[in-house]
Amino acid sequence: MASSDATGDLSQRSGRTAVLVPAAGRGERLGPGAPKALRTLGGVPMLVHAVRALAASRVVDLVVVAAPEDSLDSVAAMLDEQGLGADVSVVAGGDTRQDSVARALLTLPSDVDIVLVHDAARPLVPEQVVTSVVAAVAAGHPAVIPVLPVVDTIKEVDASAMVVRTVDREVLRAVQTPQGFQRAVLQQAHAESDLGTTDDAGLVEALGVPVFCVAGHEEAFKVTRPIDVVMAEAILARRRASGAV
Ligand code: CTP
Ligand code: MG
C-alpha cells in the first residue's frame, strides 16, 4: 500500500478494496469499430490503460472487468499479460451499464468491503482521483463521487428548441468515475433500485443515502466521441514525452 497522506491510514484496513470495471459497451457514439473498451490509444487498448491506472494507485486489491460476452478469453489473456499488482478477473457484461456492474458485483469475494466502479472508457484517470475516492470511503462516507465544476452555461430547453431557463451553474457538477461505495450500500442500491440511471451513485441516491463529492480531474474524462480520442492521444503523447508512462 502507498504511504502518502491520502492513503496512509488505508494500509491499516482489514477489508479489501475491489474495482468493478464496466467495459461491455459498444461505443456507438465513437462510430463503427471494435467494442469501445478494446479500441486502442497509443497502441494499447483503452481497457488496459484503465486497469493499469487503477492498479498503479496501489489502493486497489482486486479488479473485476465486465467485458463483451464474445471477447472474454481474449480480454482475460490481454490483462494477464500485464503483470498488474492486483488480482484481475473477467465476467460477461450485460445489455446496459447497470447490468454489467451488477454482474461484476455478484462475483466479489466476501472479504471485500469497499467497492469502486470505474468506466473502462476513462482510461487516463490519474492515480490521485482513485486514492482520494478510496480514502473518503475508508473515512466513513458510504458513497463518494469525483466531480468537476461545469464550464459551459447550461440551459433547460423544451421540445421546440425554446429556452425555458438558464440553470445556476454554480451548484452543478459534472460527475466522473471511479465512484466509491461501502460494499453493502452498493449491493442494496443494485438490489432495490431499478432506475435507468447512468451512474451507480444515482442508484444510491434513490435509497436516500448521502453521496460525498471529492475533486475529479480533467484527465479522467470519458472517451465518448471521436474528438475525445484526439484529446486522449494528445495527453498520452505528453505523458510519454515527459517520461510519466
Ligand atoms: N458499459 C458496459 N455495458 C454496457 C454498456 C456500457 O459495461 N451494456 C460500459 C462501457 O464499456 C463504458 C462505460 O460502461 O466503459 C460507460 O459507458 P459509455 O461511455 O456509454 O460506453 P458505451 O456504452 O460503450 O458507448 P455508447 O453509449 O456510445 O455506445
Ligand atoms: Mg453507453
XYZ file of C-alpha atoms and ligand atoms in Angstrom:
275
model
C 0.000 0.000 0.000
C 1.139 3.568 -0.666
C 2.088 5.762 2.258
C 1.080 9.256 1.094
C -1.247 11.307 3.322
C -4.306 10.291 1.354
C -3.550 6.592 1.639
C -1.510 6.245 4.820
C -4.348 5.008 7.014
C -5.629 2.759 4.231
C -2.813 0.310 4.922
C -4.435 -0.373 8.314
C -7.665 -1.599 6.724
C -8.635 -5.205 7.289
C -11.054 -5.486 4.339
C -10.023 -5.466 0.696
C -10.861 -2.900 -1.978
C -12.226 -4.016 -5.330
C -12.919 -2.096 -8.528
C -15.648 -3.139 -10.941
C -14.849 -2.015 -14.491
C -17.819 -1.926 -16.869
C -16.247 -2.487 -20.295
C -19.015 -4.209 -22.234
C -20.392 -1.214 -24.143
C -20.319 -0.975 -27.928
C -19.093 2.580 -28.257
C -21.786 3.639 -30.699
C -21.076 7.347 -30.282
C -17.455 6.712 -31.201
C -18.541 5.251 -34.553
C -18.121 1.839 -36.186
C -15.375 -0.466 -34.916
C -14.492 -2.829 -32.108
C -16.209 -2.508 -28.705
C -15.013 0.819 -27.280
C -13.000 -0.575 -24.360
C -10.939 -2.671 -26.784
C -10.080 0.192 -29.147
C -6.533 1.409 -28.775
C -4.955 4.657 -27.599
C -1.242 4.898 -28.302
C -1.391 1.266 -29.435
C -2.797 -0.025 -26.128
C -6.472 -0.999 -25.566
C -8.423 1.558 -23.536
C -9.342 -1.135 -21.008
C -5.661 -1.930 -20.396
C -4.924 1.762 -19.770
C -7.832 1.915 -17.304
C -6.872 -1.240 -15.392
C -3.204 -0.162 -15.287
C -4.231 3.204 -13.824
C -6.351 1.523 -11.141
C -3.652 -0.998 -10.214
C -0.994 1.738 -10.138
C -2.904 3.505 -7.364
C -1.914 0.649 -5.014
C -5.122 1.103 -3.014
C -6.885 -1.492 -5.171
C -6.565 -5.205 -4.370
C -8.924 -6.714 -6.895
C -10.274 -5.724 -10.329
C -13.369 -7.297 -11.921
C -13.871 -6.415 -15.580
C -17.299 -6.816 -17.218
C -16.306 -7.455 -20.838
C -18.231 -8.042 -24.080
C -19.545 -11.614 -23.971
C -17.754 -12.684 -27.163
C -14.308 -11.480 -26.040
C -13.961 -12.890 -22.522
C -10.960 -15.109 -23.273
C -9.047 -12.503 -25.245
C -9.697 -9.852 -22.587
C -8.553 -12.198 -19.815
C -5.367 -13.043 -21.766
C -4.719 -9.376 -22.559
C -4.948 -8.402 -18.872
C -2.948 -11.442 -17.712
C -0.002 -10.336 -19.845
C 0.170 -7.026 -17.997
C 1.567 -8.378 -14.733
C -0.549 -5.902 -12.744
C -0.178 -5.600 -8.997
C -3.819 -6.573 -8.382
C -5.910 -9.717 -8.940
C -7.911 -9.351 -12.148
C -10.952 -11.388 -13.178
C -13.264 -11.074 -16.184
C -17.030 -11.667 -16.327
C -19.563 -11.247 -19.132
C -21.211 -7.823 -19.194
C -24.939 -7.233 -19.731
C -27.210 -5.194 -22.010
C -26.849 -1.987 -20.004
C -24.048 -0.465 -17.945
C -26.088 -1.073 -14.797
C -26.414 -4.750 -15.753
C -22.691 -5.048 -16.374
C -21.879 -3.557 -12.959
C -24.450 -5.823 -11.265
C -22.919 -8.929 -12.842
C -19.423 -7.990 -11.700
C -20.722 -7.165 -8.211
C -22.109 -10.688 -7.832
C -18.652 -12.222 -8.162
C -16.928 -10.360 -5.301
C -15.306 -12.424 -2.551
C -16.615 -11.901 0.986
C -13.564 -10.032 2.339
C -14.131 -7.031 0.039
C -15.698 -4.130 1.947
C -15.021 -1.131 -0.324
C -16.145 -1.252 -3.947
C -15.264 1.224 -6.670
C -16.914 1.350 -10.066
C -14.794 2.740 -12.887
C -15.646 3.118 -16.585
C -13.182 1.442 -18.934
C -13.937 4.458 -21.097
C -11.993 6.701 -18.652
C -8.571 5.235 -19.447
C -6.424 8.153 -18.268
C -7.771 8.638 -14.749
C -4.933 9.971 -12.572
C -3.890 7.980 -9.526
C -4.843 10.750 -7.090
C -8.511 10.541 -8.072
C -8.557 6.826 -7.242
C -6.794 7.290 -3.911
C -8.947 10.209 -2.787
C -12.161 8.300 -3.530
C -10.961 5.244 -1.576
C -9.720 7.427 1.294
C -13.104 9.177 1.604
C -14.980 5.851 1.718
C -12.471 4.461 4.236
C -13.027 7.622 6.322
C -16.721 6.721 6.652
C -18.608 8.131 3.654
C -20.970 5.447 2.324
C -20.788 6.794 -1.243
C -18.196 9.044 -2.917
C -18.013 10.572 -6.398
C -15.299 12.602 -8.155
C -16.695 15.800 -9.679
C -15.665 18.868 -11.656
C -17.289 22.294 -11.926
C -19.358 22.787 -15.088
C -17.648 25.165 -17.520
C -20.412 25.826 -20.052
C -23.516 27.875 -19.409
C -26.352 25.350 -19.076
C -29.885 25.995 -20.304
C -33.065 23.984 -19.992
C -34.866 23.795 -23.365
C -38.246 22.468 -24.476
C -39.199 20.161 -27.350
C -39.476 23.135 -29.747
C -35.893 24.208 -29.058
C -37.043 27.180 -26.987
C -35.104 28.088 -23.874
C -37.086 27.526 -20.692
C -34.467 28.931 -18.331
C -30.788 29.259 -17.535
C -29.697 26.872 -14.796
C -27.461 28.203 -11.993
C -24.087 26.714 -12.938
C -22.550 27.337 -9.515
C -24.483 24.460 -7.959
C -23.843 21.994 -10.802
C -21.044 19.426 -11.037
C -20.014 17.059 -13.823
C -19.571 13.557 -12.431
C -16.731 11.149 -13.197
C -15.561 7.726 -12.053
C -14.246 5.883 -10.078
C -17.207 6.168 -7.747
C -16.639 4.505 -4.382
C -19.032 2.750 -2.002
C -19.267 0.752 1.138
C -19.980 -2.649 -0.319
C -23.307 -3.170 1.485
C -24.614 0.186 0.204
C -23.799 -0.588 -3.429
C -25.311 -4.054 -3.138
C -28.511 -2.688 -1.626
C -28.681 0.001 -4.326
C -28.377 -2.556 -7.118
C -30.877 -4.896 -5.456
C -33.550 -2.274 -4.734
C -33.242 0.472 -7.335
C -34.403 -0.228 -10.834
C -33.785 3.126 -12.432
C -32.263 3.962 -15.779
C -29.508 5.939 -14.062
C -26.231 6.459 -15.893
C -24.142 6.043 -12.741
C -24.102 3.989 -9.560
C -24.342 6.977 -7.233
C -27.762 7.633 -8.814
C -28.978 4.283 -7.501
C -27.560 5.049 -4.054
C -29.233 8.486 -4.010
C -32.560 6.750 -4.637
C -32.057 4.897 -1.324
C -31.674 8.239 0.462
C -28.016 7.539 1.288
C -25.786 10.670 1.297
C -23.241 10.950 -1.515
C -19.989 12.879 -0.885
C -18.031 14.699 -3.622
C -14.232 14.820 -3.981
C -12.187 16.605 -6.639
C -12.195 14.907 -10.018
C -9.615 15.611 -12.737
C -9.822 16.829 -16.338
C -7.835 13.793 -17.483
C -10.452 11.447 -16.016
C -12.813 12.447 -18.863
C -14.838 9.754 -20.614
C -13.850 8.838 -24.160
C -17.237 9.081 -25.818
C -16.992 10.878 -29.185
C -14.249 10.894 -31.849
C -12.883 14.236 -30.561
C -12.220 12.582 -27.190
C -9.821 10.132 -28.870
C -7.828 13.066 -30.237
C -7.601 14.539 -26.733
C -6.693 11.194 -25.127
C -3.926 10.569 -27.698
C -2.519 14.048 -27.031
C -2.467 13.503 -23.256
C -0.772 10.125 -23.704
C 1.837 11.610 -26.048
C 2.561 14.342 -23.486
C 2.866 11.785 -20.665
C 5.204 9.641 -22.767
C 7.348 12.616 -23.748
C 7.724 13.589 -20.090
C 8.571 10.010 -19.097
C 5.447 9.714 -16.941
C 4.458 6.420 -18.618
N -20.827 -0.402 -20.475
C -20.947 -1.755 -20.095
N -22.036 -2.490 -20.501
C -22.976 -1.919 -21.286
C -22.872 -0.555 -21.675
C -21.774 0.187 -21.243
O -20.090 -2.288 -19.396
N -24.012 -2.678 -21.692
C -19.630 0.342 -20.077
C -18.824 0.859 -21.260
O -17.974 -0.161 -21.775
C -18.073 2.034 -20.674
C -18.984 2.508 -19.517
O -19.972 1.496 -19.345
O -16.802 1.675 -20.148
C -19.604 3.869 -19.819
O -20.491 3.743 -20.912
P -20.441 4.565 -22.270
O -19.409 5.623 -22.225
O -21.843 4.906 -22.617
O -19.838 3.460 -23.279
P -20.575 2.709 -24.456
O -21.923 2.244 -23.996
O -19.608 1.696 -24.937
O -20.700 3.875 -25.538
P -22.017 4.306 -26.374
O -23.057 4.671 -25.334
O -21.557 5.453 -27.214
O -22.411 3.085 -27.188
Mg -23.431 3.734 -23.426
